Amino acid sequence: MKHSKFALRAAIALTGITVAGYAMAADISGAGATFPYPIYAKWADSYKKVANVNLNYQSIGSGGGIKQIIAKTVTFGATDAPLKAEDLEKNGLVQFPTVIGGVVPVVNLDGIAPGQLKLDGPTLANIFLGNIKTWNDAAIAKLNPGVKLPSTAIAIVHRSDGSGTTFLFVNYLAKVSKEWDDKVGVSTAVKWPTGIGAKGNEGVANNVIQTKGAIGYVEYAYVKQNKMTHLNMINKDGKVAEPSIVAFQSAAAGADWAKAAGFNLILTEQPGEKTWPIAGATFILIHKQPADASAATDALKFFDWAYKNGVKEAEALDYVSLPDSLVALIRKEWGNIKGADGKPLYNSGS
Amino acid sequence: MVELTFDPAEARAAEKPQDPRRASLGRLILTDRFFKLLTRAAAAFVLLILFGVIFTLVEGSIPALREFGPGFVWTEDWNPVKERFGALAPIYGTLVTSIIAMLVAVPIGLGIAIFLTELCPIWLRRPIGTAIELLAGIPSIIYGIWGLFIFAPFLQQYVQPFLISTLGNVPGIGWLFAGPPYGIGILTAGLILAIMVLPFIASITRDVFETVPPVLKESAYGLGATTWEVVWKVVLPYTRAGVIGGIMLALGRALGETMAVTFIIGNAHRISGSILQPGTTISASIANEFVEALQVLHTSSLMSLGLILFVITFIVLAAARLLLASLNKRAGG
């Protein structure tokens, strides 16, 4: 009885909240990727205070975001894996990045401190292909002279759900290993040659923390929050890179955005001395000729505000903001989003 | 209508005093008709929903079934990159975890019910009964979290190494217990499912055991039967329909359970002989992949998995009916 009474009260409370939510004026609705959800929510919160515009973002996954924007049920969609130029063209969409995140391999090995172990791309790919089975394998030992490696078997932990994190990680593996590219390929979910799957970044983190000899990959924020043992990676320039905001920014700065149609660029294996090799932006999709022009304008205003004022909040949540040169390109791209009269909906004026 | 002769005047005279009675009778008939309509609508509603679900599943599965044909059911490959999908690994995982769950939960559940109805001191019945009902009320996500954080590490450190070093070396069944101890995997999922369905079996069988007329049991005891004989030869035959019903309800839950299994099965689209290795189930695959399934074929394959689960559940229910019918026939003949 108590249980049902509580449920009833909870239901009433929830209804109350929804009703209050609908009563607000100017609403922007968005749906998609889960990875940028914390920062979009944070920005929305701050933006509401300055502009009194409500942003309702549903983190239903990139796939759902793409489906919803194509179906025009939301003002903008969000995806971690960028759409190709021809798909954008076909559906009349404009795509632009918002923030950058990094993916970091983490391990659970006795006697190994964070950053003590370094790997290069091909070795990492061989581990995830199941070709390297123990931690004291010659290939790992060669990269880590002086480090005492245990003979523990390598237990691989990957994401079980489709995910932008997986997309970036396997995109990197495919760039550095032909065998990976041929055998497994690149997608938000792949046919893993070996290992166990865990749900979400938190699932992978927990499984790695619990399993001796485990290796997995998580978003940078989870490495920091859980104080996990991360690996250092040898980047394209042959230098040892440590995962950090600076290293992710370096990946974005070295990339040639101007030539990438629809900003379809994945920041893996980018040049630069400090560059972390596994990074990527998360993207927004919006119609070139939005059905609801005023909501689309509000959305563009929101993102413009976020580029100008949201950097600190992004970094507090371990996201990396975009370089200024890229933001300028994005503002130019916004000129393609037009109203029924053929004029650009929004001019950021900078 | 007994009288054969008909006199209109007499009939009219007889009609008058009957009027209020007829009116109230008419009202009763009307409410009765309304009630009948209402219940019929309720029944139709169930059918409507059922056919709605079937229609959606079939419609959603068409692209995948057209592409892969019946081979979808016995292909193991599940490759979102190359868009090759086959349902064998999830079907295998679903069936094996459910079988493990039933192997563990049915004997324990029956044991609990027999203890509670036949052997338990009266003062202890209520606490144990309440505990079982509480177990049934725990949301499945809680089982998942508990399984991942407490149960799986426990299995990994103590139980699985023991299984690998003992049963793993037994010729014939050794392959069932091969490989490194991951903690999570098919066996762990089966055991968690067993814990989850245990309350269903225990409380339903307890309730049906209580319907056995005491006089039957007492006469058996009076003839010198042991408790074992009374349970086996009087209680169980008397209540078999209810017991099988309870077990089938539990099996249905085990087949469809999603969240807890997703946490602890390892989510690998592979069939490994060893039950210590990771696998996946139909519902876990759908829960994992649906939100990020980009291609039409991927989504459609997941829908087909849903349809297959639907069919499996239907087969299980039908099999239970057949089993019951044949048991009744044997008992009757």
PDB file of C-alpha atoms in Angstrom, chain B residues 62-190:
ATOM      1  CA  ILE B  62      10.276  -7.204 -43.101  1.00  0.00           C
ATOM      2  CA  PRO B  63      13.483  -5.517 -44.426  1.00  0.00           C
ATOM      3  CA  ALA B  64      15.744  -7.866 -42.441  1.00  0.00           C
ATOM      4  CA  LEU B  65      13.762 -10.995 -43.229  1.00  0.00           C
ATOM      5  CA  ARG B  66      13.657 -10.083 -46.903  1.00  0.00           C
ATOM      6  CA  GLU B  67      17.418  -9.517 -46.938  1.00  0.00           C
ATOM      7  CA  PHE B  68      18.536 -12.547 -44.917  1.00  0.00           C
ATOM      8  CA  GLY B  69      15.614 -14.956 -45.363  1.00  0.00           C
ATOM      9  CA  PRO B  70      15.042 -17.786 -42.907  1.00  0.00           C
ATOM     10  CA  GLY B  71      18.843 -18.089 -42.561  1.00  0.00           C
ATOM     11  CA  PHE B  72      18.565 -15.140 -40.165  1.00  0.00           C
ATOM     12  CA  VAL B  73      17.571 -17.597 -37.448  1.00  0.00           C
ATOM     13  CA  TRP B  74      20.600 -19.888 -37.751  1.00  0.00           C
ATOM     14  CA  THR B  75      23.344 -17.424 -38.681  1.00  0.00           C
ATOM     15  CA  GLU B  76      25.733 -16.448 -35.900  1.00  0.00           C
ATOM     16  CA  ASP B  77      27.355 -13.464 -37.623  1.00  0.00           C
ATOM     17  CA  TRP B  78      26.294 -10.080 -36.203  1.00  0.00           C
ATOM     18  CA  ASN B  79      28.246  -7.357 -37.921  1.00  0.00           C
ATOM     19  CA  PRO B  80      26.814  -3.820 -37.933  1.00  0.00           C
ATOM     20  CA  VAL B  81      29.692  -2.542 -40.074  1.00  0.00           C
ATOM     21  CA  LYS B  82      29.148  -4.942 -42.965  1.00  0.00           C
ATOM     22  CA  GLU B  83      25.393  -5.061 -42.256  1.00  0.00           C
ATOM     23  CA  ARG B  84      25.311  -8.824 -41.885  1.00  0.00           C
ATOM     24  CA  PHE B  85      22.962  -9.909 -39.140  1.00  0.00           C
ATOM     25  CA  GLY B  86      22.020 -13.307 -37.740  1.00  0.00           C
ATOM     26  CA  ALA B  87      20.046 -14.168 -34.654  1.00  0.00           C
ATOM     27  CA  LEU B  88      21.642 -17.420 -33.545  1.00  0.00           C
ATOM     28  CA  ALA B  89      23.889 -16.013 -30.803  1.00  0.00           C
ATOM     29  CA  PRO B  90      21.124 -14.074 -29.026  1.00  0.00           C
ATOM     30  CA  ILE B  91      18.683 -16.981 -29.387  1.00  0.00           C
ATOM     31  CA  TYR B  92      21.286 -19.339 -27.944  1.00  0.00           C
ATOM     32  CA  GLY B  93      22.027 -16.964 -25.054  1.00  0.00           C
ATOM     33  CA  THR B  94      18.345 -16.462 -24.296  1.00  0.00           C
ATOM     34  CA  LEU B  95      17.621 -20.193 -24.174  1.00  0.00           C
ATOM     35  CA  VAL B  96      20.756 -21.218 -22.257  1.00  0.00           C
ATOM     36  CA  THR B  97      20.409 -18.534 -19.565  1.00  0.00           C
ATOM     37  CA  SER B  98      16.730 -19.428 -19.127  1.00  0.00           C
ATOM     38  CA  ILE B  99      17.517 -23.143 -18.883  1.00  0.00           C
ATOM     39  CA  ILE B 100      20.202 -22.483 -16.242  1.00  0.00           C
ATOM     40  CA  ALA B 101      17.747 -20.278 -14.366  1.00  0.00           C
ATOM     41  CA  MET B 102      15.024 -22.944 -14.399  1.00  0.00           C
ATOM     42  CA  LEU B 103      17.441 -25.738 -13.424  1.00  0.00           C
ATOM     43  CA  VAL B 104      18.376 -23.767 -10.333  1.00  0.00           C
ATOM     44  CA  ALA B 105      15.099 -22.049  -9.484  1.00  0.00           C
ATOM     45  CA  VAL B 106      12.569 -24.870  -9.929  1.00  0.00           C
ATOM     46  CA  PRO B 107      14.008 -27.285  -7.339  1.00  0.00           C
ATOM     47  CA  ILE B 108      14.715 -24.483  -4.848  1.00  0.00           C
ATOM     48  CA  GLY B 109      11.315 -22.855  -5.411  1.00  0.00           C
ATOM     49  CA  LEU B 110       9.475 -26.153  -4.951  1.00  0.00           C
ATOM     50  CA  GLY B 111      11.611 -26.865  -1.881  1.00  0.00           C
ATOM     51  CA  ILE B 112      10.641 -23.529  -0.351  1.00  0.00           C
ATOM     52  CA  ALA B 113       6.957 -24.120  -1.071  1.00  0.00           C
ATOM     53  CA  ILE B 114       6.993 -27.646   0.359  1.00  0.00           C
ATOM     54  CA  PHE B 115       8.829 -26.481   3.460  1.00  0.00           C
ATOM     55  CA  LEU B 116       6.399 -23.631   4.002  1.00  0.00           C
ATOM     56  CA  THR B 117       3.245 -25.706   3.585  1.00  0.00           C
ATOM     57  CA  GLU B 118       4.258 -29.033   5.103  1.00  0.00           C
ATOM     58  CA  LEU B 119       7.172 -28.677   7.485  1.00  0.00           C
ATOM     59  CA  CYS B 120       7.588 -25.121   8.612  1.00  0.00           C
ATOM     60  CA  PRO B 121       6.622 -24.128  12.176  1.00  0.00           C
ATOM     61  CA  ILE B 122       3.661 -21.750  12.022  1.00  0.00           C
ATOM     62  CA  TRP B 123       5.545 -18.769  13.504  1.00  0.00           C
ATOM     63  CA  LEU B 124       8.193 -18.960  10.793  1.00  0.00           C
ATOM     64  CA  ARG B 125       5.778 -19.111   7.848  1.00  0.00           C
ATOM     65  CA  ARG B 126       4.960 -15.462   7.744  1.00  0.00           C
ATOM     66  CA  PRO B 127       8.542 -14.079   7.821  1.00  0.00           C
ATOM     67  CA  ILE B 128       9.730 -16.450   5.084  1.00  0.00           C
ATOM     68  CA  GLY B 129       6.617 -15.813   2.989  1.00  0.00           C
ATOM     69  CA  THR B 130       7.079 -12.059   3.310  1.00  0.00           C
ATOM     70  CA  ALA B 131      10.759 -12.346   2.423  1.00  0.00           C
ATOM     71  CA  ILE B 132       9.870 -14.178  -0.781  1.00  0.00           C
ATOM     72  CA  GLU B 133       7.325 -11.560  -1.751  1.00  0.00           C
ATOM     73  CA  LEU B 134       9.854  -8.807  -1.077  1.00  0.00           C
ATOM     74  CA  LEU B 135      12.323 -10.582  -3.336  1.00  0.00           C
ATOM     75  CA  ALA B 136       9.694 -10.501  -6.091  1.00  0.00           C
ATOM     76  CA  GLY B 137       9.221  -6.763  -5.604  1.00  0.00           C
ATOM     77  CA  ILE B 138      12.846  -5.760  -6.213  1.00  0.00           C
ATOM     78  CA  PRO B 139      13.210  -3.970  -9.569  1.00  0.00           C
ATOM     79  CA  SER B 140      15.341  -5.834 -12.075  1.00  0.00           C
ATOM     80  CA  ILE B 141      17.876  -3.015 -12.437  1.00  0.00           C
ATOM     81  CA  ILE B 142      18.748  -3.508  -8.761  1.00  0.00           C
ATOM     82  CA  TYR B 143      19.513  -7.154  -9.467  1.00  0.00           C
ATOM     83  CA  GLY B 144      21.706  -5.999 -12.339  1.00  0.00           C
ATOM     84  CA  ILE B 145      23.690  -3.593 -10.193  1.00  0.00           C
ATOM     85  CA  TRP B 146      24.022  -6.096  -7.388  1.00  0.00           C
ATOM     86  CA  GLY B 147      25.043  -8.752  -9.893  1.00  0.00           C
ATOM     87  CA  LEU B 148      27.722  -6.550 -11.437  1.00  0.00           C
ATOM     88  CA  PHE B 149      29.240  -5.178  -8.245  1.00  0.00           C
ATOM     89  CA  ILE B 150      28.853  -8.004  -5.729  1.00  0.00           C
ATOM     90  CA  PHE B 151      27.859 -11.273  -7.327  1.00  0.00           C
ATOM     91  CA  ALA B 152      30.103 -11.247 -10.419  1.00  0.00           C
ATOM     92  CA  PRO B 153      33.330 -10.405  -8.532  1.00  0.00           C
ATOM     93  CA  PHE B 154      32.448 -13.115  -6.002  1.00  0.00           C
ATOM     94  CA  LEU B 155      31.969 -15.656  -8.801  1.00  0.00           C
ATOM     95  CA  GLN B 156      35.144 -14.490 -10.493  1.00  0.00           C
ATOM     96  CA  GLN B 157      37.325 -14.821  -7.405  1.00  0.00           C
ATOM     97  CA  TYR B 158      35.934 -17.919  -5.752  1.00  0.00           C
ATOM     98  CA  VAL B 159      33.404 -19.933  -7.721  1.00  0.00           C
ATOM     99  CA  GLN B 160      34.628 -19.815 -11.309  1.00  0.00           C
ATOM    100  CA  PRO B 161      38.301 -20.717 -10.636  1.00  0.00           C
ATOM    101  CA  PHE B 162      36.986 -23.668  -8.643  1.00  0.00           C
ATOM    102  CA  LEU B 163      34.632 -24.726 -11.458  1.00  0.00           C
ATOM    103  CA  ILE B 164      37.404 -24.406 -14.048  1.00  0.00           C
ATOM    104  CA  SER B 165      39.880 -26.448 -12.020  1.00  0.00           C
ATOM    105  CA  THR B 166      37.408 -29.195 -11.100  1.00  0.00           C
ATOM    106  CA  LEU B 167      34.503 -29.588 -13.542  1.00  0.00           C
ATOM    107  CA  GLY B 168      36.609 -28.059 -16.309  1.00  0.00           C
ATOM    108  CA  ASN B 169      38.771 -31.174 -16.319  1.00  0.00           C
ATOM    109  CA  VAL B 170      35.958 -33.706 -16.397  1.00  0.00           C
ATOM    110  CA  PRO B 171      35.913 -35.374 -19.785  1.00  0.00           C
ATOM    111  CA  GLY B 172      32.641 -34.952 -21.634  1.00  0.00           C
ATOM    112  CA  ILE B 173      31.431 -31.815 -19.865  1.00  0.00           C
ATOM    113  CA  GLY B 174      34.760 -30.025 -19.373  1.00  0.00           C
ATOM    114  CA  TRP B 175      34.170 -27.695 -22.326  1.00  0.00           C
ATOM    115  CA  LEU B 176      31.179 -26.236 -20.520  1.00  0.00           C
ATOM    116  CA  PHE B 177      33.499 -24.789 -17.882  1.00  0.00           C
ATOM    117  CA  ALA B 178      36.495 -23.750 -19.952  1.00  0.00           C
ATOM    118  CA  GLY B 179      38.225 -20.429 -20.319  1.00  0.00           C
ATOM    119  CA  PRO B 180      39.335 -17.565 -18.082  1.00  0.00           C
ATOM    120  CA  PRO B 181      37.023 -16.479 -15.243  1.00  0.00           C
ATOM    121  CA  TYR B 182      35.507 -13.159 -16.356  1.00  0.00           C
ATOM    122  CA  GLY B 183      32.985 -12.998 -13.535  1.00  0.00           C
ATOM    123  CA  ILE B 184      30.250 -11.932 -15.910  1.00  0.00           C
ATOM    124  CA  GLY B 185      28.907 -14.250 -18.589  1.00  0.00           C
ATOM    125  CA  ILE B 186      26.193 -16.774 -19.424  1.00  0.00           C
ATOM    126  CA  LEU B 187      26.385 -18.616 -16.093  1.00  0.00           C
ATOM    127  CA  THR B 188      26.251 -15.436 -14.020  1.00  0.00           C
ATOM    128  CA  ALA B 189      23.256 -14.216 -16.000  1.00  0.00           C
ATOM    129  CA  GLY B 190      21.532 -17.591 -15.539  1.00  0.00           C
TER     130      GLY B 190
END
